[in-house]
Short mmCIF file of C-alpha atoms in Angstrom, two decimals:
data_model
loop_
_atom_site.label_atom_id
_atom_site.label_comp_id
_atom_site.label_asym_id
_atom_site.label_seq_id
_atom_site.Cartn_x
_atom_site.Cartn_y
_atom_site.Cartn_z
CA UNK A 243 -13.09 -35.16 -66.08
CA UNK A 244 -12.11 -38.96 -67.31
CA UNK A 245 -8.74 -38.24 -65.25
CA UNK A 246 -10.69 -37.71 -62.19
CA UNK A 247 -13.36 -40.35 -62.18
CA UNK A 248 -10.14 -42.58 -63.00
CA UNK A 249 -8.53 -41.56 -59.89
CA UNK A 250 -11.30 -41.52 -57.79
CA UNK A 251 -11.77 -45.53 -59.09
CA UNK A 252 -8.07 -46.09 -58.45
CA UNK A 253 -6.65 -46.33 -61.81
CA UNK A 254 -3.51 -45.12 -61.65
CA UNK A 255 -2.32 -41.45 -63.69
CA UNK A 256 -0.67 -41.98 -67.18
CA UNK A 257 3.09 -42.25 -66.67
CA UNK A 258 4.34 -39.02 -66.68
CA UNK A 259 1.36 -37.23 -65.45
CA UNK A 260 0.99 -36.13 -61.83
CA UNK A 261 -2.07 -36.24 -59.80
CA UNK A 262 -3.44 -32.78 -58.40
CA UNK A 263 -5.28 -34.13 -56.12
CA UNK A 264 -7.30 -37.30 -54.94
CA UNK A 265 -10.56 -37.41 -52.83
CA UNK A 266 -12.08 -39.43 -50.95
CA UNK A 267 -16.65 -39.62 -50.82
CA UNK A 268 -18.09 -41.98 -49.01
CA UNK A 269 -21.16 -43.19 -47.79
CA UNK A 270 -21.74 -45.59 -45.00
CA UNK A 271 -24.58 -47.68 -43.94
CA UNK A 272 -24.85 -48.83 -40.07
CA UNK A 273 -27.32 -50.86 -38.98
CA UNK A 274 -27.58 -51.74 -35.23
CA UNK A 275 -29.75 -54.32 -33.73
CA UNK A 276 -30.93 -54.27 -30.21
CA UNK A 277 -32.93 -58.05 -29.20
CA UNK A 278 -32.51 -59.53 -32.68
CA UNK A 279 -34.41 -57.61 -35.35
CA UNK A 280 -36.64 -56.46 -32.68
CA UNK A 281 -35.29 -53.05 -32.46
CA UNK A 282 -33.12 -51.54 -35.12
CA UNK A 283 -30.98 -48.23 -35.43
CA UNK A 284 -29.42 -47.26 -38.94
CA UNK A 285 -26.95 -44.63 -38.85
CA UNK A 286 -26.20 -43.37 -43.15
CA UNK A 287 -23.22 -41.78 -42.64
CA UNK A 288 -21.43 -39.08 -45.03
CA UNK A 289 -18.35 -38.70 -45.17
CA UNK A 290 -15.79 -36.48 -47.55
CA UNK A 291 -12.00 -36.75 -46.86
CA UNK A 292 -12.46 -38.78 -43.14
CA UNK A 293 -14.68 -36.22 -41.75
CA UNK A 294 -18.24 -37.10 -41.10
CA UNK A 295 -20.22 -34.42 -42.59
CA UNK A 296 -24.09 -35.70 -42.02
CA UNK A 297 -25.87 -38.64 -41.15
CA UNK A 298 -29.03 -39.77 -40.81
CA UNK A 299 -30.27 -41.63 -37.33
CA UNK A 300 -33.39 -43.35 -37.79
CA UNK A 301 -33.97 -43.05 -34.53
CA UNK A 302 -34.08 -38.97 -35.00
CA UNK A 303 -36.33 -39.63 -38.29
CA UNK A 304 -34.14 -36.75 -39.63
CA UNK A 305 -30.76 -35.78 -40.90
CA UNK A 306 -27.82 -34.07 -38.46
CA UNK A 307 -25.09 -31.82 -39.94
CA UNK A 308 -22.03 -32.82 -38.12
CA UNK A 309 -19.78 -29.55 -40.11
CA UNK A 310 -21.04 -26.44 -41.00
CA UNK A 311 -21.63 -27.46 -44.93
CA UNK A 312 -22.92 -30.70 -43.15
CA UNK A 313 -25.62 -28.30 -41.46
CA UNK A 314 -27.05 -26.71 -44.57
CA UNK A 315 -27.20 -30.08 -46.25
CA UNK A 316 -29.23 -31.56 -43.56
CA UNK A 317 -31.70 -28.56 -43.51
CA UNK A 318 -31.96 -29.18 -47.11
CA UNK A 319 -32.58 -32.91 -46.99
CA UNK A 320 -34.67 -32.51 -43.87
CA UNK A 321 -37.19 -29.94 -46.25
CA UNK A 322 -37.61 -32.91 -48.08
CA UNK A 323 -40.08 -35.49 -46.72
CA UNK A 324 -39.78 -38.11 -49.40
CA UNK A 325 -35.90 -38.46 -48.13
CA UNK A 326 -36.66 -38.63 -44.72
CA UNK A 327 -39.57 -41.33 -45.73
CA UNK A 328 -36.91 -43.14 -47.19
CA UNK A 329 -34.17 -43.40 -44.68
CA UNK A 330 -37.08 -44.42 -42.26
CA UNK A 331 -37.77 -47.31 -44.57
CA UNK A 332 -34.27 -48.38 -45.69
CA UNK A 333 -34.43 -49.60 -41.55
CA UNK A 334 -36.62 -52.24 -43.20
CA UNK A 335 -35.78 -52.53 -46.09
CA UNK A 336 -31.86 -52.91 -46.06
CA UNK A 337 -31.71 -53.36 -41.86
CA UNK A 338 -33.84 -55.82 -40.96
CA UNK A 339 -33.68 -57.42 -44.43
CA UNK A 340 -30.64 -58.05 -44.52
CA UNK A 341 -30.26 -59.54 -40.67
CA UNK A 342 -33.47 -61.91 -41.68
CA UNK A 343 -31.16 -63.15 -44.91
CA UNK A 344 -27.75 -63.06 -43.57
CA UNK A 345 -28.79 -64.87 -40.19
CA UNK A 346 -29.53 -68.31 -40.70
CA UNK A 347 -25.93 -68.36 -42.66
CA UNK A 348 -24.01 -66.63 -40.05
CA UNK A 349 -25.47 -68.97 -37.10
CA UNK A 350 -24.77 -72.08 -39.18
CA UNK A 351 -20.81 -70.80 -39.25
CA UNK A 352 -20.57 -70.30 -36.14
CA UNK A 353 -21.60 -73.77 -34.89
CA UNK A 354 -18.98 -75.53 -37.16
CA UNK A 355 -15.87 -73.97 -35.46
#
C-alpha cells in the first residue's frame, strides 16, 4: 500500500523494483463566468486514467455519468441531496470567490505590460 500511494505521489520505485502499474485520479474544478461574476457555471470534473467519468454542472444542479461506472456513481451522488447542496454552493463559494479575490490582481497585471 506505501508502494502505491508513493507512486501515485511520484516518488520513484526502489531501484530494482518494477512498477505494476501507475494511475492516474483526478479531479477538476471549472468555473466559467458569463458578464463578470454575474453569471457563473462550474463544471467538477472526474476523471480516472484521461477519461471523464462524471461531472457535476451547476447549471444541471445534479451530477452526469459520462461512462457506464460514471452512471451509477452519479445516481448515487444524485440520491444524496447534501452533495448536490454542495456543488450548488461551491459556485459561490470557490467560483465567484475566487474571481472577487483574484480580480483586482489580475487587472492590475494586465495594465503594466
Amino acid at each position: 500500500a506505501v508502494l502505491v500511494l508513493l507512486v501515485v505521489l511520484g516518488a520513484p520505485p526502489v531501484v530494482g523494483e518494477e512498477l505494476s502499474g501507475v494511475f492516474q485520479w483526478m479531479l477538476k474544478l471549472e468555473c466559467h463566468f458569463i458578464n463578470g461574476s454575474d453569471r457563473v457555471r462550474l463544471l467538477e470534473r472526474f476523471i480516472y486514467n484521461r477519461q471523464q467519468l462524471v461531472h457535476f454542472d451547476s447549471d444541471l444542479g445534479h451530477f452526469v455519468g459520462d461512462t457506464p461506472f460514471g452512471e451509477i456513481q452519479a445516481k448515487h451522488w444524485n440520491s444524496q441531496p447534501e452533495l448536490l447542496e454542495e456543488g450548488r454552493v461551491q459556485v459561490d463559494t470557490f467560483c465567484r470567490h475566487n474571481y472577487e479575490a483574484s480580480t483586482p490582481v489580475l487587472v492590475s497585471r494586465r495594465g503594466e505590460q
